[in-house]
CSV table of C-alpha atoms and ligand atoms in Angstrom, one decimal:
chain,number,residue,atom,x,y,z
P,289,UNK,CA,-60.9,36.7,58.1
P,290,UNK,CA,-63.4,34.1,56.8
P,291,UNK,CA,-61.0,33.1,54.1
P,292,UNK,CA,-58.2,32.8,56.6
P,293,UNK,CA,-60.4,30.6,58.8
P,294,UNK,CA,-61.4,28.4,55.9
P,295,UNK,CA,-57.8,28.0,54.8
P,296,UNK,CA,-56.5,27.3,58.2
P,297,UNK,CA,-59.2,24.8,59.2
P,298,UNK,CA,-57.7,21.3,59.1
P,299,UNK,CA,-60.4,19.4,57.4
P,300,UNK,CA,-59.3,15.9,56.4
P,301,UNK,CA,-58.8,15.3,52.6
P,302,UNK,CA,-60.9,12.4,51.5
P,303,UNK,CA,-61.2,12.6,47.7
P,304,UNK,CA,-59.2,13.6,44.6
P,305,UNK,CA,-60.0,15.6,41.5
P,306,UNK,CA,-57.7,15.5,38.6
P,307,UNK,CA,-57.3,18.8,36.7
P,308,UNK,CA,-53.8,18.4,35.2
P,309,UNK,CA,-51.7,15.8,33.5
P,310,UNK,CA,-48.2,16.5,34.7
P,311,UNK,CA,-47.3,19.0,37.4
P,312,UNK,CA,-43.7,20.1,38.0
P,313,UNK,CA,-42.6,21.6,41.3
P,314,UNK,CA,-39.4,23.6,41.2
P,315,UNK,CA,-37.6,23.2,44.5
P,316,UNK,CA,-38.0,20.3,47.0
P,317,UNK,CA,-37.8,21.9,50.4
P,318,UNK,CA,-40.8,22.2,52.8
P,319,UNK,CA,-43.0,24.5,50.5
P,320,UNK,CA,-42.2,22.4,47.4
P,321,UNK,CA,-43.0,19.1,49.2
P,322,UNK,CA,-46.3,20.4,50.6
P,323,UNK,CA,-47.3,21.7,47.1
P,324,UNK,CA,-46.4,18.2,45.7
P,325,UNK,CA,-48.6,16.6,48.3
P,326,UNK,CA,-51.5,18.7,47.3
P,327,UNK,CA,-50.9,18.2,43.6
P,328,UNK,CA,-50.8,14.4,44.1
P,329,UNK,CA,-54.6,14.7,44.5
P,330,UNK,CA,-55.0,16.9,41.3
P,331,UNK,CA,-52.5,15.8,38.7
P,332,UNK,CA,-51.7,12.4,37.2
P,333,UNK,CA,-48.0,12.8,37.9
P,334,UNK,CA,-46.0,15.2,40.0
P,335,UNK,CA,-42.3,15.8,39.4
P,336,UNK,CA,-40.2,17.7,41.9
P,337,UNK,CA,-36.9,19.1,40.5
P,338,UNK,CA,-34.4,19.9,43.3
P,339,UNK,CA,-30.8,21.0,42.9
P,340,UNK,CA,-29.6,19.4,46.2
P,341,UNK,CA,-29.1,15.7,46.5
P,342,UNK,CA,-31.9,14.9,48.9
P,343,UNK,CA,-31.3,11.2,49.6
P,344,UNK,CA,-32.0,10.4,53.2
P,345,UNK,CA,-30.3,13.5,54.5
P,346,UNK,CA,-31.2,14.7,58.0
P,347,UNK,CA,-28.4,17.2,58.1
P,348,UNK,CA,-28.4,20.8,56.8
P,349,UNK,CA,-27.9,21.0,53.1
P,350,UNK,CA,-26.5,23.7,50.8
P,351,UNK,CA,-29.8,24.7,49.2
P,352,UNK,CA,-31.3,25.6,52.6
P,353,UNK,CA,-28.5,27.5,54.3
P,354,UNK,CA,-30.8,28.4,57.3
P,355,UNK,CA,-31.1,24.7,58.0
P,356,UNK,CA,-28.7,24.7,61.0
P,357,UNK,CA,-30.7,27.4,62.8
P,358,UNK,CA,-33.5,26.8,65.2
P,359,UNK,CA,-36.9,26.3,63.6
P,360,UNK,CA,-40.2,26.4,65.5
P,361,UNK,CA,-43.2,24.7,64.1
P,362,UNK,CA,-46.2,26.8,65.0
P,363,UNK,CA,-49.4,25.0,65.9
P,364,UNK,CA,-51.2,26.2,62.8
P,365,UNK,CA,-48.5,24.5,60.8
P,366,UNK,CA,-48.6,21.3,62.8
P,367,UNK,CA,-52.4,21.0,62.2
P,368,UNK,CA,-51.9,21.4,58.5
P,369,UNK,CA,-49.1,18.8,58.4
P,370,UNK,CA,-51.5,16.4,60.2
P,371,UNK,CA,-54.1,17.2,57.6
P,372,UNK,CA,-51.8,16.4,54.7
P,373,UNK,CA,-50.0,13.5,56.3
P,374,UNK,CA,-52.2,11.9,58.9
P,375,UNK,CA,-50.2,10.4,61.8
P,376,UNK,CA,-47.1,12.5,61.0
P,377,UNK,CA,-46.8,13.7,64.6
P,378,UNK,CA,-46.7,10.2,66.0
P,379,UNK,CA,-44.3,9.2,63.3
P,380,UNK,CA,-41.9,12.1,64.0
P,381,UNK,CA,-42.1,11.3,67.7
P,382,UNK,CA,-41.3,7.7,67.1
P,383,UNK,CA,-38.2,8.8,65.1
P,384,UNK,CA,-37.0,11.1,67.9
P,385,UNK,CA,-38.9,14.4,67.7
P,386,UNK,CA,-40.3,15.7,71.0
P,387,UNK,CA,-43.9,16.6,71.7
P,388,UNK,CA,-43.7,19.5,74.1
P,389,UNK,CA,-46.8,19.8,76.3
P,390,UNK,CA,-48.1,23.4,76.1
P,391,UNK,CA,-47.9,23.8,79.9
P,392,UNK,CA,-44.1,23.3,79.7
P,393,UNK,CA,-43.7,26.1,77.1
P,394,UNK,CA,-43.2,29.7,78.3
P,395,UNK,CA,-43.2,32.8,76.2
P,396,UNK,CA,-41.5,35.9,77.5
P,397,UNK,CA,-41.7,39.5,76.4
P,398,UNK,CA,-38.8,41.5,77.9
P,399,UNK,CA,-38.1,38.5,80.1
P,400,UNK,CA,-41.6,38.7,81.7
P,401,UNK,CA,-43.6,35.4,81.2
P,402,UNK,CA,-46.9,35.6,79.5
P,403,UNK,CA,-49.9,35.0,81.8
P,404,UNK,CA,-50.9,31.7,80.3
P,405,UNK,CA,-48.9,28.8,78.9
P,406,UNK,CA,-49.6,27.6,75.4
P,407,UNK,CA,-53.0,25.9,75.2
P,408,UNK,CA,-51.7,23.2,72.8
P,409,UNK,CA,-48.7,20.9,72.4
P,410,UNK,CA,-45.8,21.6,70.1
P,411,UNK,CA,-43.8,19.3,67.9
P,412,UNK,CA,-40.1,20.0,68.3
P,413,UNK,CA,-37.2,18.8,66.1
P,414,UNK,CA,-34.4,20.3,64.0
P,415,UNK,CA,-35.3,21.8,60.6
P,416,UNK,CA,-33.5,19.0,58.6
P,417,UNK,CA,-35.2,16.3,60.7
P,418,UNK,CA,-38.7,17.7,60.2
P,419,UNK,CA,-38.1,18.2,56.5
P,420,UNK,CA,-36.9,14.6,56.2
P,421,UNK,CA,-40.1,13.3,57.7
P,422,UNK,CA,-42.2,15.4,55.4
P,423,UNK,CA,-40.1,14.4,52.4
P,424,UNK,CA,-40.4,10.7,53.0
P,425,UNK,CA,-44.2,11.0,53.4
P,426,UNK,CA,-44.3,12.9,50.1
P,427,UNK,CA,-42.1,10.5,48.2
P,428,UNK,CA,-44.2,7.6,49.4
P,429,UNK,CA,-47.1,8.9,47.2
P,430,UNK,CA,-47.3,6.7,44.1
P,431,UNK,CA,-47.6,9.6,41.6
P,432,UNK,CA,-44.8,11.8,43.0
P,433,UNK,CA,-41.2,11.5,41.9
P,434,UNK,CA,-38.1,13.6,42.4
P,435,UNK,CA,-35.5,14.5,39.7
P,436,UNK,CA,-32.1,15.9,40.8
P,437,UNK,CA,-31.2,19.0,38.8
P,438,UNK,CA,-31.2,22.8,38.7
P,439,UNK,CA,-34.1,24.6,37.0
P,440,UNK,CA,-32.9,27.4,34.7
P,441,UNK,CA,-36.1,28.8,33.2
P,442,UNK,CA,-39.6,28.2,32.0
P,443,UNK,CA,-41.0,27.0,28.7
P,444,UNK,CA,-43.8,29.5,27.9
P,445,UNK,CA,-46.2,29.5,24.9
P,446,UNK,CA,-49.9,29.9,24.0
P,447,UNK,CA,-50.4,32.1,27.1
P,448,UNK,CA,-49.4,29.5,29.5
P,449,UNK,CA,-46.5,27.6,31.0
P,450,UNK,CA,-45.7,24.5,29.0
P,451,UNK,CA,-42.7,23.2,30.9
P,452,UNK,CA,-39.5,24.0,32.7
P,453,UNK,CA,-35.9,24.0,31.5
P,454,UNK,CA,-33.4,22.3,33.7
P,455,UNK,CA,-29.9,21.0,33.9
P,456,UNK,CA,-28.8,17.7,35.3
P,457,UNK,CA,-25.3,16.2,35.2
P,458,UNK,CA,-24.3,19.0,32.7
P,459,UNK,CA,-27.1,18.0,30.4
P,460,UNK,CA,-29.9,20.6,29.5
P,461,UNK,CA,-33.4,19.3,29.2
P,462,UNK,CA,-37.0,20.5,29.1
P,463,UNK,CA,-39.7,18.8,31.3
P,464,UNK,CA,-43.2,19.3,29.8
P,465,UNK,CA,-45.8,20.3,32.3
P,466,UNK,CA,-49.5,21.4,32.5
P,467,UNK,CA,-48.9,23.1,35.9
P,468,UNK,CA,-45.7,24.5,37.4
P,469,UNK,CA,-45.1,25.5,41.0
P,470,UNK,CA,-42.2,27.8,42.0
P,471,UNK,CA,-40.9,26.7,45.4
P,472,UNK,CA,-37.3,27.9,45.0
P,473,UNK,CA,-37.2,29.9,48.2
P,474,UNK,CA,-36.5,33.6,48.8
P,475,UNK,CA,-33.9,33.9,46.0
P,476,UNK,CA,-36.4,32.5,43.4
P,477,UNK,CA,-35.7,33.9,39.9
P,478,UNK,CA,-39.3,33.3,38.7
P,479,UNK,CA,-40.0,37.1,38.4
P,480,UNK,CA,-37.0,37.7,36.2
P,481,UNK,CA,-37.9,34.8,34.0
P,482,UNK,CA,-41.4,36.1,33.5
P,483,UNK,CA,-40.0,39.6,32.7
P,484,UNK,CA,-37.5,38.2,30.2
P,485,UNK,CA,-40.3,36.4,28.4
P,486,UNK,CA,-42.4,39.6,28.2
P,487,UNK,CA,-44.7,39.0,31.1
P,488,UNK,CA,-45.2,41.2,34.2
P,489,UNK,CA,-42.7,40.8,37.0
P,490,UNK,CA,-44.2,40.9,40.5
P,491,UNK,CA,-43.2,44.0,42.5
P,492,UNK,CA,-40.9,43.2,45.4
P,493,UNK,CA,-41.6,44.8,48.8
P,494,UNK,CA,-38.8,44.7,51.4
P,495,UNK,CA,-38.7,45.7,55.0
P,496,UNK,CA,-35.1,45.9,56.4
P,497,UNK,CA,-34.6,43.7,59.5
P,498,UNK,CA,-30.9,43.0,59.7
P,499,UNK,CA,-31.4,40.1,62.1
P,500,UNK,CA,-28.4,38.0,63.2
P,501,UNK,CA,-28.9,34.4,64.4
P,502,UNK,CA,-26.7,32.1,66.4
P,503,UNK,CA,-27.8,28.5,67.2
P,504,UNK,CA,-26.1,25.9,69.4
P,505,UNK,CA,-26.9,22.3,70.2
P,506,UNK,CA,-26.3,21.1,73.8
P,507,UNK,CA,-26.6,17.6,75.4
P,508,UNK,CA,-29.8,16.9,77.2
P,509,UNK,CA,-29.9,14.4,79.9
P,510,UNK,CA,-32.5,11.7,79.2
P,511,UNK,CA,-34.1,12.1,82.6
P,512,UNK,CA,-34.1,15.9,82.6
P,513,UNK,CA,-37.6,17.4,82.5
P,514,UNK,CA,-38.4,18.9,79.1
P,515,UNK,CA,-39.5,22.5,78.6
P,516,UNK,CA,-39.5,25.2,75.9
P,517,UNK,CA,-38.9,28.9,76.1
P,518,UNK,CA,-39.4,31.7,73.6
P,519,UNK,CA,-38.1,35.2,74.5
P,520,UNK,CA,-38.7,38.4,72.6
P,521,UNK,CA,-37.8,42.0,73.2
P,522,UNK,CA,-40.6,44.5,72.6
P,523,UNK,CA,-40.1,47.5,70.5
P,524,UNK,CA,-39.9,49.7,73.6
P,525,UNK,CA,-36.7,47.7,74.5
P,526,UNK,CA,-35.1,48.2,71.1
P,527,UNK,CA,-31.8,49.0,72.6
P,528,UNK,CA,-31.6,45.7,74.5
P,529,UNK,CA,-28.6,43.6,73.6
P,530,UNK,CA,-30.2,40.3,72.8
P,531,UNK,CA,-33.3,40.7,70.7
P,532,UNK,CA,-34.7,37.3,71.5
P,533,UNK,CA,-34.1,33.6,71.7
P,534,UNK,CA,-35.6,30.1,71.8
P,535,UNK,CA,-34.9,26.9,73.7
P,536,UNK,CA,-36.4,23.6,72.6
P,537,UNK,CA,-35.7,19.9,73.1
P,538,UNK,CA,-35.0,18.1,69.8
P,539,UNK,CA,-34.2,14.7,68.5
P,540,UNK,CA,-30.9,13.0,69.5
P,541,UNK,CA,-31.1,13.9,73.2
P,542,UNK,CA,-30.3,17.6,72.6
P,543,UNK,CA,-31.4,21.1,73.4
P,544,UNK,CA,-31.5,23.5,70.5
P,545,UNK,CA,-30.7,27.1,71.7
P,546,UNK,CA,-31.1,30.1,69.5
P,547,UNK,CA,-30.1,33.8,70.2
P,548,UNK,CA,-31.0,36.7,67.9
P,549,UNK,CA,-29.7,40.2,67.7
P,550,UNK,CA,-30.4,43.2,65.4
P,551,UNK,CA,-28.1,45.4,63.3
P,552,UNK,CA,-24.6,45.5,64.7
P,553,UNK,CA,-25.5,43.1,67.5
P,554,UNK,CA,-24.2,39.7,66.4
P,555,UNK,CA,-24.7,37.0,69.1
P,556,UNK,CA,-21.2,35.5,69.1
P,557,UNK,CA,-20.0,32.6,67.2
P,558,UNK,CA,-17.7,31.8,70.2
P,559,UNK,CA,-19.1,29.5,72.7
P,560,UNK,CA,-18.1,31.7,75.7
P,561,UNK,CA,-19.9,34.7,74.3
P,562,UNK,CA,-23.0,32.5,73.6
P,563,UNK,CA,-23.0,31.0,77.1
P,564,UNK,CA,-22.6,34.4,78.7
P,565,UNK,CA,-25.7,35.8,76.9
P,566,UNK,CA,-27.8,32.7,77.8
P,567,UNK,CA,-26.8,33.2,81.5
P,568,UNK,CA,-27.1,37.0,81.7
P,569,UNK,CA,-29.6,38.3,79.2
P,570,UNK,CA,-32.4,35.8,79.1
P,571,UNK,CA,-34.8,33.9,81.4
P,572,UNK,CA,-33.3,31.0,83.4
P,573,UNK,CA,-34.5,28.3,80.9
P,574,UNK,CA,-31.7,29.4,78.6
P,575,UNK,CA,-29.0,28.9,81.3
P,576,UNK,CA,-30.5,25.5,82.1
P,577,UNK,CA,-30.4,24.3,78.5
P,578,UNK,CA,-26.8,25.3,77.9
P,579,UNK,CA,-25.5,23.6,81.1
P,580,UNK,CA,-24.9,20.4,79.1
P,581,UNK,CA,-22.0,19.6,76.8
P,582,UNK,CA,-22.0,21.5,73.4
P,583,UNK,CA,-22.6,19.0,70.6
P,584,UNK,CA,-21.7,21.3,67.7
P,585,UNK,CA,-20.0,24.6,67.0
P,586,UNK,CA,-22.3,27.6,67.2
P,587,UNK,CA,-23.8,28.3,63.8
P,588,UNK,CA,-24.6,31.9,62.7
P,589,UNK,CA,-26.8,33.3,60.0
P,590,UNK,CA,-27.8,36.9,58.9
P,591,UNK,CA,-31.0,37.9,57.2
P,592,UNK,CA,-31.1,41.5,55.9
P,593,UNK,CA,-34.8,41.9,55.1
P,594,UNK,CA,-38.3,40.5,55.1
P,595,UNK,CA,-39.6,40.4,51.6
P,596,UNK,CA,-42.8,39.6,49.6
P,597,UNK,CA,-43.6,39.4,45.9
P,598,UNK,CA,-46.9,40.7,44.8
P,599,UNK,CA,-48.2,38.0,42.4
P,600,UNK,CA,-51.8,38.8,43.4
P,601,UNK,CA,-51.3,42.3,41.9
P,602,UNK,CA,-50.4,41.0,38.4
P,603,UNK,CA,-53.0,41.6,35.8
P,604,UNK,CA,-51.2,39.4,33.2
P,605,UNK,CA,-50.1,36.0,34.3
P,606,UNK,CA,-49.3,32.9,32.2
P,607,UNK,CA,-51.7,30.0,32.8
P,608,UNK,CA,-50.7,27.0,34.9
P,609,UNK,CA,-48.2,28.8,37.1
P,610,UNK,CA,-48.1,29.5,40.9
P,611,UNK,CA,-45.4,30.4,43.5
P,612,UNK,CA,-45.4,29.3,47.1
P,613,UNK,CA,-43.4,29.5,50.4
P,614,UNK,CA,-40.5,31.8,50.8
P,615,UNK,CA,-40.5,32.5,47.1
P,616,UNK,CA,-43.6,34.7,47.7
P,617,UNK,CA,-43.0,35.9,51.3
P,618,UNK,CA,-40.2,35.4,53.7
P,619,UNK,CA,-40.4,37.1,57.1
P,620,UNK,CA,-38.3,38.0,60.1
P,621,UNK,CA,-37.5,34.4,61.2
P,622,UNK,CA,-37.8,35.4,64.9
P,623,UNK,CA,-41.6,35.0,64.5
P,624,UNK,CA,-41.3,31.4,63.2
P,625,UNK,CA,-43.9,31.8,60.4
P,626,UNK,CA,-42.1,30.3,57.4
P,627,UNK,CA,-43.0,26.6,57.5
P,628,UNK,CA,-46.5,27.3,58.8
P,629,UNK,CA,-47.1,29.8,56.0
P,630,UNK,CA,-45.9,27.2,53.5
P,631,UNK,CA,-48.5,24.8,54.9
P,632,UNK,CA,-51.2,27.4,54.5
P,633,UNK,CA,-50.1,28.2,50.9
P,634,UNK,CA,-50.6,24.4,50.3
P,635,UNK,CA,-54.1,24.8,51.7
P,636,UNK,CA,-54.7,27.7,49.4
P,637,UNK,CA,-53.5,25.6,46.4
P,638,UNK,CA,-55.8,22.8,47.4
P,639,UNK,CA,-58.8,25.2,47.7
P,640,UNK,CA,-57.9,26.6,44.2
P,641,UNK,CA,-57.5,23.2,42.5
P,642,UNK,CA,-60.8,22.1,43.9
P,643,UNK,CA,-62.5,25.0,42.2
P,644,UNK,CA,-60.7,25.5,38.9
P,645,UNK,CA,-62.0,23.7,35.8
P,646,UNK,CA,-58.6,23.5,34.2
P,647,UNK,CA,-55.2,24.0,35.9
P,648,UNK,CA,-53.7,25.5,32.7
P,649,UNK,CA,-55.7,28.7,33.3
P,650,UNK,CA,-54.0,31.8,34.9
P,651,UNK,CA,-54.1,31.1,38.7
P,652,UNK,CA,-55.3,34.6,39.8
P,653,UNK,CA,-57.7,33.1,42.2
P,654,UNK,CA,-54.9,31.1,43.9
P,655,UNK,CA,-52.9,34.2,44.4
P,656,UNK,CA,-55.9,36.0,45.9
P,657,UNK,CA,-56.3,33.2,48.5
P,658,UNK,CA,-52.6,33.0,49.2
P,659,UNK,CA,-52.5,36.8,49.7
P,660,UNK,CA,-54.9,36.5,52.7
P,661,UNK,CA,-52.3,34.2,54.4
P,662,UNK,CA,-49.4,36.4,53.4
P,663,UNK,CA,-51.1,39.5,54.6
P,664,UNK,CA,-51.9,38.0,58.0
P,665,UNK,CA,-48.3,36.8,58.6
P,666,UNK,CA,-46.8,40.0,57.2
P,667,UNK,CA,-49.0,42.2,59.3
P,668,UNK,CA,-48.0,40.5,62.5
P,669,UNK,CA,-44.2,40.3,62.0
P,670,UNK,CA,-43.5,43.6,60.1
P,671,UNK,CA,-45.6,45.6,62.6
P,672,UNK,CA,-43.0,44.8,65.3
P,673,UNK,CA,-40.1,45.3,62.8
P,674,UNK,CA,-41.4,48.7,61.8
P,675,UNK,CA,-42.1,49.7,65.4
P,676,UNK,CA,-38.5,48.9,66.3
P,677,UNK,CA,-37.1,50.9,63.4
P,678,UNK,CA,-39.4,53.8,63.9
P,679,UNK,CA,-39.0,54.1,67.7
P,680,UNK,CA,-38.8,57.8,68.5
P,681,UNK,CA,-40.1,58.9,65.0
P,682,UNK,CA,-43.1,61.2,64.7
P,683,UNK,CA,-46.0,59.2,63.2
P,684,UNK,CA,-49.4,60.1,61.9
P,685,UNK,CA,-52.2,59.8,64.5
P,686,UNK,CA,-53.7,56.6,63.0
P,687,UNK,CA,-50.4,54.8,63.1
P,688,UNK,CA,-49.7,55.9,66.6
P,689,UNK,CA,-53.1,54.7,67.7
P,690,UNK,CA,-52.6,51.3,66.0
P,691,UNK,CA,-49.2,50.9,67.7
P,692,UNK,CA,-50.6,51.9,71.1
P,693,UNK,CA,-53.4,49.3,70.8
P,694,UNK,CA,-50.8,46.7,69.8
P,695,UNK,CA,-48.7,47.5,72.8
P,696,UNK,CA,-51.8,47.3,75.1
P,697,UNK,CA,-52.5,43.8,73.8
P,698,UNK,CA,-48.9,42.6,74.2
P,699,UNK,CA,-48.7,44.1,77.7
P,700,UNK,CA,-52.0,42.5,78.6
P,701,UNK,CA,-50.9,39.1,77.4
P,702,UNK,CA,-48.4,39.2,80.2
P,703,UNK,CA,-51.1,39.8,82.8
P,704,UNK,CA,-54.4,38.4,81.6
P,705,UNK,CA,-54.9,34.7,80.7
P,706,UNK,CA,-57.6,35.3,78.2
P,707,UNK,CA,-55.6,37.8,76.2
P,708,UNK,CA,-52.6,35.6,76.5
P,709,UNK,CA,-54.4,32.7,74.8
P,710,UNK,CA,-55.9,34.9,72.1
P,711,UNK,CA,-52.4,36.3,71.5
P,712,UNK,CA,-51.0,32.8,71.3
P,713,UNK,CA,-53.7,31.8,68.7
P,714,UNK,CA,-52.6,34.6,66.5
P,715,UNK,CA,-48.9,34.1,66.9
P,716,UNK,CA,-49.4,30.4,66.2
P,717,UNK,CA,-51.4,31.3,63.0
P,718,UNK,CA,-54.5,29.5,64.1
P,719,UNK,CA,-56.4,32.8,64.3
P,720,UNK,CA,-56.3,35.9,62.1
P,721,UNK,CA,-54.6,39.0,63.6
P,722,UNK,CA,-57.9,40.9,63.2
P,723,UNK,CA,-59.3,38.8,66.0
P,724,UNK,CA,-57.1,40.7,68.4
P,725,UNK,CA,-58.5,44.1,67.2
P,726,UNK,CA,-62.1,43.6,68.4
P,727,UNK,CA,-63.4,46.3,70.8
P,728,UNK,CA,-63.9,43.6,73.4
P,729,UNK,CA,-60.3,42.4,73.3
P,730,UNK,CA,-58.9,46.0,73.2
P,731,UNK,CA,-61.1,47.0,76.1
P,732,UNK,CA,-60.1,44.0,78.1
P,733,UNK,CA,-56.5,44.6,77.4
P,734,UNK,CA,-56.7,48.2,78.6
P,735,UNK,CA,-58.6,47.1,81.7
P,736,UNK,CA,-56.0,44.4,82.5
P,737,UNK,CA,-53.1,46.8,82.1
P,738,UNK,CA,-54.8,49.4,84.4
P,739,UNK,CA,-55.7,46.9,87.1
P,740,UNK,CA,-52.8,44.6,87.0
P,741,UNK,CA,-49.9,46.5,85.6
P,742,UNK,CA,-47.3,44.3,83.9
P,743,UNK,CA,-44.0,43.9,85.7
P,744,UNK,CA,-42.0,45.8,83.2
U,805,LIG,C1,-32.4,32.0,60.3
U,805,LIG,C2,-33.8,31.4,59.9
U,805,LIG,C3,-34.6,30.9,60.9
U,805,LIG,C4,-35.9,30.5,60.6
U,805,LIG,N1,-36.7,30.0,61.6
U,805,LIG,C5,-37.9,29.5,61.3
U,805,LIG,C6,-38.8,29.0,62.3
U,805,LIG,O1,-38.5,29.0,63.5
U,805,LIG,N2,-40.0,28.5,61.9
U,805,LIG,C7,-40.4,28.5,60.6
U,805,LIG,O2,-41.5,28.1,60.3
U,805,LIG,N3,-39.6,29.1,59.6
U,805,LIG,C8,-38.4,29.6,59.9
U,805,LIG,N4,-37.6,30.1,58.9
U,805,LIG,C9,-38.2,30.1,57.5
U,805,LIG,C10,-38.0,28.7,56.9
U,805,LIG,O3,-36.7,28.3,56.8
U,805,LIG,C11,-38.7,28.7,55.5
U,805,LIG,O4,-39.9,29.4,55.5
U,805,LIG,C12,-38.9,27.2,55.1
U,805,LIG,O5,-37.7,26.6,54.8
U,805,LIG,C13,-39.7,27.0,53.8
U,805,LIG,O6,-39.1,27.6,52.8
U,805,LIG,P1,-39.2,27.2,51.2
U,805,LIG,O7,-39.5,25.7,51.1
U,805,LIG,O8,-40.2,28.1,50.6
U,805,LIG,O9,-37.8,27.5,50.7
U,805,LIG,P2,-36.4,26.9,51.1
U,805,LIG,O10,-36.4,26.1,52.3
U,805,LIG,O11,-35.4,28.1,51.1
U,805,LIG,O12,-36.1,25.9,49.9
U,805,LIG,C14,-35.9,26.3,48.6
U,805,LIG,C15,-35.5,25.0,47.8
U,805,LIG,O13,-35.5,25.3,46.4
U,805,LIG,C16,-34.3,24.7,45.9
U,805,LIG,N5,-33.9,25.5,44.7
U,805,LIG,C17,-33.6,26.8,44.7
U,805,LIG,N6,-33.4,27.1,43.4
U,805,LIG,C18,-33.5,26.0,42.6
U,805,LIG,C19,-33.3,25.7,41.3
U,805,LIG,N7,-33.0,26.7,40.4
U,805,LIG,N8,-33.5,24.5,40.8
U,805,LIG,C20,-33.8,23.5,41.7
U,805,LIG,N9,-34.0,23.7,43.0
U,805,LIG,C21,-33.8,24.9,43.5
U,805,LIG,C22,-33.3,24.8,47.1
U,805,LIG,O14,-32.2,23.9,46.9
U,805,LIG,C23,-34.2,24.4,48.2
U,805,LIG,O15,-34.3,23.1,48.4
U,805,LIG,C24,-36.4,30.5,59.2
U,805,LIG,C25,-35.6,31.1,58.2
U,805,LIG,C26,-34.3,31.6,58.6
U,805,LIG,C27,-33.5,32.2,57.5
């Protein structure tokens, strides 16, 4: 928990410490950009190699197919973004993003609102818009440059990574490097490349989720009050039709509205089906948001599993190599943890680069730090996924007890303001999930549920 607290503290960065000549970042999405920002303080030059033409794009791009879906930026992530790019919230707002006051954001579990509103403001915009702001701030750094091309492998020798192989305009090339970051997303091939070169491949752990997303964009009247809503079904309501959804005001005078379903339940691509669910299955905020004119066709997306790669478990690792973002862990998107996790991986990278004498050494210590962040996010989201899948199954006593305690806390967050705030801190990744498991919090939750039973 101490490591999590240290990594999620948003201390300003005031100095630099150069431990590498050239660093290469493979993949220029959110995790790659954040890694490049950190490396700008620790390498003489930083090169990002990205297969998509980034340009000034603020629209979804092929390398990030989830880009048209709703993306929440958790408070833990916003704090880290401010740390790396001071003033980015104000900049994003000036360019059209919306700062949602916490009191206007409601979280619902099984359509029952949690007792307290969020104790902090949220920055709201579409995924391509937010990435664009982060990208421009990263590209403004004098020692960072981007090269368009597709990475095809690593150059390994002398026990460390010496460069990356890549293709641009049909030409193959090798880019020398002292330090290489894999930020190629959940389909990253880094593990295969390591195995082909005789190194260990990290084990891959998957939890099936089969989540289906549908996202629509609707006109928002300029004088309409802004609000946000986040709705989830608890595991006890596994059979409910719509698993959850989100409403948020975004740039361009629009509401972004997302619906999620599990397994065979696919929130419709058709507008009529989408509208019906917003009006019938979810809290009134959803019907209010879809009252305006639809601005785009409904976009759908399916994700089969949550997955993590265990780099921390490798005993043999080439020097000068790390992996960040979805390439290491990608979760059930309903919990909105991806971007915030990437910011905390950047924080882990910074902590590591401050300590290491030479960035060309094997980065075991980095992966140990990162694992604390991955474990925290994984524990929170997969607990609910596993509970949903195992509903009705006979479980060992310890697992049943842990699940019962979890349900007590979620239920109490609907009835008790203190528990509601503690729960929000954990779901926003500003506090470690273990903070909810203290005897005082568990006892307060049980007491709250006994004395003020939740409405469901
Ligand atoms: C439906 C859905 C909804 C989500 N909602 C949320 C949310 O609400 N909040 C949240 O925080 N997160 C959310 N996420 C997760 C979020 O999208 C990711 O965590 C985030 O994009 C960071 O990912 P990344 O940078 O690690 O990888 P990605 O964004 O996947 O980017 C990988 C990059 O690597 C590039 N690349 C890949 N291979 C190569 C190669 N060989 N050579 C060069 N470049 C390469 C790609 O073009 C791309 O730019 C959601 C995900 C999904 C699927």
